[in-house]
mmCIF file of C-alpha atoms in Angstrom:
data_model
loop_
_atom_site.group_PDB
_atom_site.id
_atom_site.type_symbol
_atom_site.label_atom_id
_atom_site.label_comp_id
_atom_site.label_asym_id
_atom_site.label_seq_id
_atom_site.Cartn_x
_atom_site.Cartn_y
_atom_site.Cartn_z
ATOM 1 C CA PHE A 261 4.618 232.106 212.964
ATOM 2 C CA TYR A 262 3.632 233.658 209.933
ATOM 3 C CA PHE A 263 1.629 231.118 208.505
ATOM 4 C CA ARG A 264 -0.024 230.670 211.762
ATOM 5 C CA ASN A 265 -0.754 234.443 211.519
ATOM 6 C CA LYS A 266 -1.032 236.047 208.289
ATOM 7 C CA HIS A 267 -5.058 235.938 208.259
ATOM 8 C CA ARG A 268 -5.540 237.542 211.517
ATOM 9 C CA PRO A 269 -3.722 240.213 213.322
ATOM 10 C CA PHE A 270 -0.735 239.852 215.036
ATOM 11 C CA LEU A 271 2.429 241.249 216.513
ATOM 12 C CA LEU A 272 6.730 240.126 216.128
ATOM 13 C CA PHE A 273 8.471 241.145 218.311
ATOM 14 C CA VAL A 274 12.258 240.388 216.954
ATOM 15 C CA SER A 275 15.252 241.367 219.525
ATOM 16 C CA LEU A 276 18.013 241.006 217.631
ATOM 17 C CA LEU A 277 21.333 239.848 219.572
ATOM 18 C CA HIS A 278 23.683 242.421 216.877
ATOM 19 C CA VAL A 279 25.184 244.692 217.342
ATOM 20 C CA HIS A 280 25.814 243.565 220.788
ATOM 21 C CA THR A 281 29.462 242.337 221.977
ATOM 22 C CA PRO A 282 30.650 239.771 222.021
ATOM 23 C CA LEU A 283 29.700 240.011 218.343
ATOM 24 C CA THR A 284 28.914 235.938 217.661
ATOM 25 C CA THR A 285 28.616 236.841 214.004
ATOM 26 C CA THR A 286 28.083 232.769 212.006
ATOM 27 C CA GLU A 287 30.653 232.249 209.582
ATOM 28 C CA LYS A 288 28.654 232.802 205.684
ATOM 29 C CA PHE A 289 29.406 236.784 207.097
ATOM 30 C CA GLN A 290 32.538 236.547 209.399
ATOM 31 C CA GLY A 291 35.787 239.500 206.840
ATOM 32 C CA ARG A 292 32.275 240.150 204.651
ATOM 33 C CA SER A 293 32.963 244.042 205.834
ATOM 34 C CA ARG A 294 35.747 245.975 205.819
ATOM 35 C CA HIS A 295 34.961 247.265 209.397
ATOM 36 C CA GLY A 296 35.678 243.976 210.967
ATOM 37 C CA LEU A 297 34.256 242.165 213.352
ATOM 38 C CA TYR A 298 31.448 244.934 213.689
ATOM 39 C CA GLY A 299 30.738 245.695 210.838
ATOM 40 C CA ASP A 300 30.371 241.935 209.443
ATOM 41 C CA ASN A 301 27.553 241.847 212.429
ATOM 42 C CA VAL A 302 26.301 244.888 211.033
ATOM 43 C CA GLU A 303 25.600 243.162 207.681
ATOM 44 C CA GLU A 304 24.016 240.062 209.061
ATOM 45 C CA MET A 305 21.999 241.995 210.982
ATOM 46 C CA ASP A 306 21.318 243.853 207.973
ATOM 47 C CA TRP A 307 20.656 240.070 206.289
ATOM 48 C CA MET A 308 17.829 239.034 209.040
ATOM 49 C CA VAL A 309 16.106 242.427 209.406
ATOM 50 C CA GLY A 310 15.905 241.827 205.402
ATOM 51 C CA THR A 311 14.603 238.438 205.200
ATOM 52 C CA LEU A 312 12.317 239.029 207.676
ATOM 53 C CA LEU A 313 11.124 241.941 205.476
ATOM 54 C CA ASP A 314 10.742 239.436 202.544
ATOM 55 C CA VAL A 315 8.668 237.554 203.977
ATOM 56 C CA ILE A 316 5.967 240.414 204.982
ATOM 57 C CA ASP A 317 6.151 241.340 201.493
ATOM 58 C CA LYS A 318 5.937 238.015 199.845
ATOM 59 C CA GLU A 319 2.926 236.557 201.998
ATOM 60 C CA SER A 320 1.557 240.208 200.637
ATOM 61 C CA LEU A 321 1.343 241.727 204.568
ATOM 62 C CA LYS A 322 3.492 245.338 203.850
ATOM 63 C CA ASN A 323 0.629 246.721 203.243
ATOM 64 C CA THR A 324 -0.901 246.066 206.279
ATOM 65 C CA THR A 325 1.987 245.255 208.458
ATOM 66 C CA PHE A 326 3.636 248.786 210.592
ATOM 67 C CA ILE A 327 7.040 247.840 211.019
ATOM 68 C CA TYR A 328 9.447 249.826 213.773
ATOM 69 C CA PHE A 329 12.788 248.776 213.883
ATOM 70 C CA ALA A 330 14.542 251.032 216.674
ATOM 71 C CA SER A 331 17.519 249.807 219.664
ATOM 72 C CA ASP A 332 17.809 249.726 222.955
ATOM 73 C CA HIS A 333 20.692 252.137 223.776
ATOM 74 C CA GLY A 334 23.728 254.139 221.419
ATOM 75 C CA GLY A 335 26.765 252.641 220.296
ATOM 76 C CA PHE A 336 28.764 251.236 223.167
ATOM 77 C CA LEU A 337 31.912 252.787 222.689
ATOM 78 C CA GLU A 338 34.048 251.274 225.417
ATOM 79 C CA ALA A 339 33.707 248.054 224.042
ATOM 80 C CA HIS A 340 37.563 246.138 222.646
ATOM 81 C CA ARG A 341 39.373 243.548 221.888
ATOM 82 C CA LYS A 342 43.364 243.876 222.421
ATOM 83 C CA ASN A 343 43.275 247.019 220.678
ATOM 84 C CA SER A 344 40.741 246.669 218.259
ATOM 85 C CA GLN A 345 37.354 249.590 218.671
ATOM 86 C CA LEU A 346 34.222 246.980 218.561
ATOM 87 C CA GLY A 347 31.813 249.567 219.971
ATOM 88 C CA GLY A 348 29.835 251.214 217.558
ATOM 89 C CA TRP A 349 29.902 255.303 216.348
ATOM 90 C CA ASN A 350 27.751 257.448 218.023
ATOM 91 C CA GLY A 351 27.870 260.661 214.555
ATOM 92 C CA ILE A 352 27.838 263.555 215.961
ATOM 93 C CA TYR A 353 26.528 263.007 219.400
ATOM 94 C CA LYS A 354 28.574 262.679 222.393
ATOM 95 C CA GLY A 355 28.562 259.801 224.743
ATOM 96 C CA GLY A 356 27.549 256.423 224.577
ATOM 97 C CA LYS A 357 25.389 253.343 225.994
ATOM 98 C CA GLY A 358 25.732 253.323 230.378
ATOM 99 C CA MET A 359 25.067 257.340 229.775
ATOM 100 C CA GLY A 360 22.298 257.932 230.896
ATOM 101 C CA GLY A 361 22.323 261.914 229.852
ATOM 102 C CA TRP A 362 24.556 262.667 226.698
ATOM 103 C CA GLU A 363 22.810 262.092 223.453
ATOM 104 C CA GLY A 364 25.386 259.349 221.733
ATOM 105 C CA GLY A 365 23.984 257.555 224.765
ATOM 106 C CA ILE A 366 20.223 258.069 224.841
ATOM 107 C CA ARG A 367 19.466 258.854 220.208
ATOM 108 C CA VAL A 368 18.922 255.626 218.067
ATOM 109 C CA PRO A 369 17.476 254.976 215.294
ATOM 110 C CA GLY A 370 13.940 255.528 214.922
ATOM 111 C CA ILE A 371 12.867 253.786 211.581
ATOM 112 C CA PHE A 372 9.083 252.973 210.507
ATOM 113 C CA LYS A 373 7.515 251.469 207.823
ATOM 114 C CA TRP A 374 3.913 250.799 206.638
ATOM 115 C CA PRO A 375 3.052 251.311 202.879
ATOM 116 C CA GLY A 376 0.068 253.152 201.915
ATOM 117 C CA VAL A 377 -0.050 254.761 205.374
ATOM 118 C CA LEU A 378 3.246 256.562 206.213
ATOM 119 C CA PRO A 379 3.983 258.838 203.661
ATOM 120 C CA ALA A 380 7.599 257.431 202.133
ATOM 121 C CA GLY A 381 10.588 259.312 202.884
ATOM 122 C CA THR A 382 8.753 261.617 205.659
ATOM 123 C CA VAL A 383 11.780 262.430 208.183
ATOM 124 C CA ILE A 384 10.187 263.519 211.251
ATOM 125 C CA ASP A 385 11.988 265.674 213.746
ATOM 126 C CA GLU A 386 10.503 265.186 217.375
ATOM 127 C CA PRO A 387 11.475 263.407 220.675
ATOM 128 C CA THR A 388 9.627 260.344 221.468
ATOM 129 C CA SER A 389 10.370 257.551 223.279
ATOM 130 C CA LEU A 390 10.635 253.290 223.172
ATOM 131 C CA MET A 391 7.823 254.006 225.603
ATOM 132 C CA ASP A 392 5.260 254.671 222.918
ATOM 133 C CA ILE A 393 5.769 251.346 221.764
ATOM 134 C CA TYR A 394 2.491 250.228 224.374
ATOM 135 C CA PRO A 395 0.387 252.872 223.396
ATOM 136 C CA THR A 396 1.136 252.552 219.776
ATOM 137 C CA VAL A 397 1.164 249.200 220.062
ATOM 138 C CA VAL A 398 -2.780 249.224 221.811
ATOM 139 C CA HIS A 399 -3.747 252.488 219.173
ATOM 140 C CA LEU A 400 -3.634 249.913 216.252
ATOM 141 C CA ALA A 401 -5.342 247.411 218.114
ATOM 142 C CA GLY A 402 -8.285 249.469 218.551
ATOM 143 C CA GLY A 403 -7.982 249.261 222.665
ATOM 144 C CA ALA A 404 -7.568 251.405 224.790
ATOM 145 C CA VAL A 405 -4.749 252.222 226.789
ATOM 146 C CA PRO A 406 -5.318 251.815 230.938
ATOM 147 C CA GLN A 407 -7.493 255.236 232.753
ATOM 148 C CA ASP A 408 -6.702 254.266 236.106
ATOM 149 C CA ARG A 409 -3.002 255.299 235.886
ATOM 150 C CA VAL A 410 -0.221 257.509 234.502
ATOM 151 C CA ILE A 411 0.780 256.456 231.067
ATOM 152 C CA ASP A 412 4.346 257.759 230.188
ATOM 153 C CA GLY A 413 3.625 256.866 226.442
ATOM 154 C CA HIS A 414 1.771 258.756 223.655
ATOM 155 C CA THR A 415 0.294 256.999 220.371
ATOM 156 C CA LEU A 416 3.106 257.670 216.925
ATOM 157 C CA LEU A 417 -0.100 257.197 214.980
ATOM 158 C CA PRO A 418 -1.058 261.023 214.403
ATOM 159 C CA LEU A 419 2.926 262.476 214.492
ATOM 160 C CA LEU A 420 4.162 259.846 211.704
ATOM 161 C CA ARG A 421 1.087 260.145 209.781
ATOM 162 C CA GLY A 422 1.568 264.206 209.790
ATOM 163 C CA THR A 423 -1.727 264.086 211.848
ATOM 164 C CA VAL A 424 0.272 266.402 214.474
ATOM 165 C CA ARG A 425 3.078 268.388 213.786
ATOM 166 C CA HIS A 426 4.782 267.984 217.719
ATOM 167 C CA SER A 427 5.164 264.790 220.147
ATOM 168 C CA ARG A 428 2.618 264.917 222.721
ATOM 169 C CA HIS A 429 6.474 264.861 225.128
ATOM 170 C CA GLU A 430 6.785 267.690 226.495
ATOM 171 C CA PHE A 431 9.600 266.396 229.300
ATOM 172 C CA MET A 432 11.377 263.509 229.616
ATOM 173 C CA PHE A 433 13.812 262.009 231.574
ATOM 174 C CA HIS A 434 17.148 260.159 231.138
ATOM 175 C CA TYR A 435 18.132 257.820 233.924
ATOM 176 C CA CYS A 436 21.098 255.877 234.505
ATOM 177 C CA GLY A 437 19.750 253.322 235.891
ATOM 178 C CA VAL A 438 17.947 254.783 238.586
ATOM 179 C CA PHE A 439 19.743 258.023 239.169
ATOM 180 C CA LEU A 440 18.097 261.474 237.296
ATOM 181 C CA HIS A 441 20.775 262.462 234.730
ATOM 182 C CA ALA A 442 18.801 265.229 232.730
ATOM 183 C CA VAL A 443 15.549 266.423 231.900
ATOM 184 C CA ARG A 444 14.976 267.028 228.198
ATOM 185 C CA TRP A 445 12.458 270.268 228.128
ATOM 186 C CA HIS A 446 9.760 270.613 224.406
ATOM 187 C CA GLN A 447 8.947 273.808 224.131
ATOM 188 C CA LYS A 448 5.544 273.582 222.886
ATOM 189 C CA ASP A 449 4.977 276.786 221.398
ATOM 190 C CA SER A 450 8.418 277.709 219.515
ATOM 191 C CA GLY A 451 9.436 273.688 218.864
ATOM 192 C CA THR A 452 13.155 274.212 220.540
ATOM 193 C CA VAL A 453 13.816 271.388 222.650
ATOM 194 C CA TRP A 454 16.575 272.224 225.702
ATOM 195 C CA LYS A 455 18.479 269.690 227.838
ATOM 196 C CA ALA A 456 19.354 270.194 231.511
ATOM 197 C CA HIS A 457 21.970 267.504 233.155
ATOM 198 C CA TYR A 458 22.577 267.068 236.748
ATOM 199 C CA ALA A 459 25.683 264.183 236.618
ATOM 200 C CA THR A 460 27.382 263.316 233.460
ATOM 201 C CA PRO A 461 30.128 260.705 233.923
ATOM 202 C CA VAL A 462 33.860 261.270 233.983
ATOM 203 C CA PHE A 463 35.348 260.628 230.861
ATOM 204 C CA GLN A 464 38.572 258.185 231.193
ATOM 205 C CA PRO A 465 41.070 259.843 229.619
ATOM 206 C CA GLU A 466 39.085 263.371 230.005
ATOM 207 C CA ALA A 467 39.396 264.270 226.182
ATOM 208 C CA SER A 468 37.794 261.046 224.814
ATOM 209 C CA GLY A 469 34.167 260.926 225.166
ATOM 210 C CA ALA A 470 34.305 257.757 227.073
ATOM 211 C CA CYS A 471 35.769 255.504 229.898
ATOM 212 C CA PHE A 472 37.965 253.328 228.044
ATOM 213 C CA ARG A 473 39.369 252.233 232.148
ATOM 214 C CA ARG A 474 36.802 251.476 233.407
ATOM 215 C CA GLY A 475 35.056 249.461 230.942
ATOM 216 C CA ILE A 476 31.529 250.776 230.205
ATOM 217 C CA CYS A 477 30.832 254.509 232.390
ATOM 218 C CA PRO A 478 28.772 254.726 236.689
ATOM 219 C CA CYS A 479 26.099 256.397 237.043
ATOM 220 C CA PHE A 480 27.234 257.271 240.499
ATOM 221 C CA GLY A 481 29.738 257.872 243.070
ATOM 222 C CA ASP A 482 33.230 258.997 241.764
ATOM 223 C CA GLY A 483 32.773 258.200 238.330
ATOM 224 C CA VAL A 484 30.120 261.053 237.926
ATOM 225 C CA THR A 485 30.110 264.807 238.217
ATOM 226 C CA HIS A 486 27.212 266.607 240.150
ATOM 227 C CA HIS A 487 26.092 270.030 238.071
ATOM 228 C CA ASP A 488 24.789 272.666 240.226
ATOM 229 C CA PRO A 489 23.878 274.633 238.570
ATOM 230 C CA PRO A 490 22.642 272.035 235.874
ATOM 231 C CA LEU A 491 24.251 272.102 232.555
ATOM 232 C CA LEU A 492 21.750 273.007 229.561
ATOM 233 C CA PHE A 493 22.045 272.986 226.000
ATOM 234 C CA ASN A 494 19.912 274.018 222.935
ATOM 235 C CA LEU A 495 19.643 270.707 221.422
ATOM 236 C CA SER A 496 17.391 272.589 218.642
ATOM 237 C CA GLN A 497 21.150 274.315 217.526
ATOM 238 C CA ASP A 498 23.980 272.395 219.335
ATOM 239 C CA PRO A 499 22.505 269.008 219.333
ATOM 240 C CA SER A 500 26.701 267.784 219.753
ATOM 241 C CA GLU A 501 26.401 269.025 223.489
ATOM 242 C CA ALA A 502 29.556 271.290 223.080
ATOM 243 C CA ASN A 503 28.936 274.472 224.136
ATOM 244 C CA PRO A 504 26.622 274.695 227.393
ATOM 245 C CA LEU A 505 24.848 278.078 227.829
ATOM 246 C CA SER A 506 25.151 280.930 230.674
ATOM 247 C CA ALA A 507 22.787 283.672 231.452
ATOM 248 C CA ASP A 508 25.553 286.004 229.920
ATOM 249 C CA THR A 509 25.597 283.652 226.176
ATOM 250 C CA GLU A 510 21.476 282.922 227.035
ATOM 251 C CA PRO A 511 19.535 285.389 228.135
ATOM 252 C CA LEU A 512 16.429 284.033 227.547
#
């Protein structure tokens, strides 16, 4: 691929099967990690991504190539084989894959690389979306997004280059299937991020943070709890979504 396209603009999209059950790992990486088969799968993914980056470097393309590493959802908490947990870990964030509202289901890595254009080591704490990939690619290619419809994404380049301080996303709507579970509001004047949950999955067991008895949390029916008024969180101060706000605790 790169031999054919290295002298002209190219788009390379690599959708990895890793780190997804059934965690198919080649023999070379089995037993490599202290963290079982899941860790082995992470090690193999790391090697694959590294191989791609090495090729870009070897072909002297690193200063002209924009790289974006991301995921489509948080770790799959319920994945298991016999008594072994195989699904990853979401750190301080509640929930996981299949949960269209809780942060552990929708917060994913966003790692960018473009030497000479993007300052190294920068951490940006602003809400963005995988829907931003399309307008970003169009921007990089020197094109314009269609003007005859609403485009939900926004180019990431101004945010990544530091020419703007805030994401253009004021509201984000988080769905589980076709059902709206949560809405995020990025308050422009303060930079505070609020989130309202209209439906949340019923964890099984209750304090487990996942739906172990079902295998994955459902989006509707008896598997969710509807909230009226919605659960409200200040994500800027409570990213773990541990303390829902009320008129008593948060007059604003």
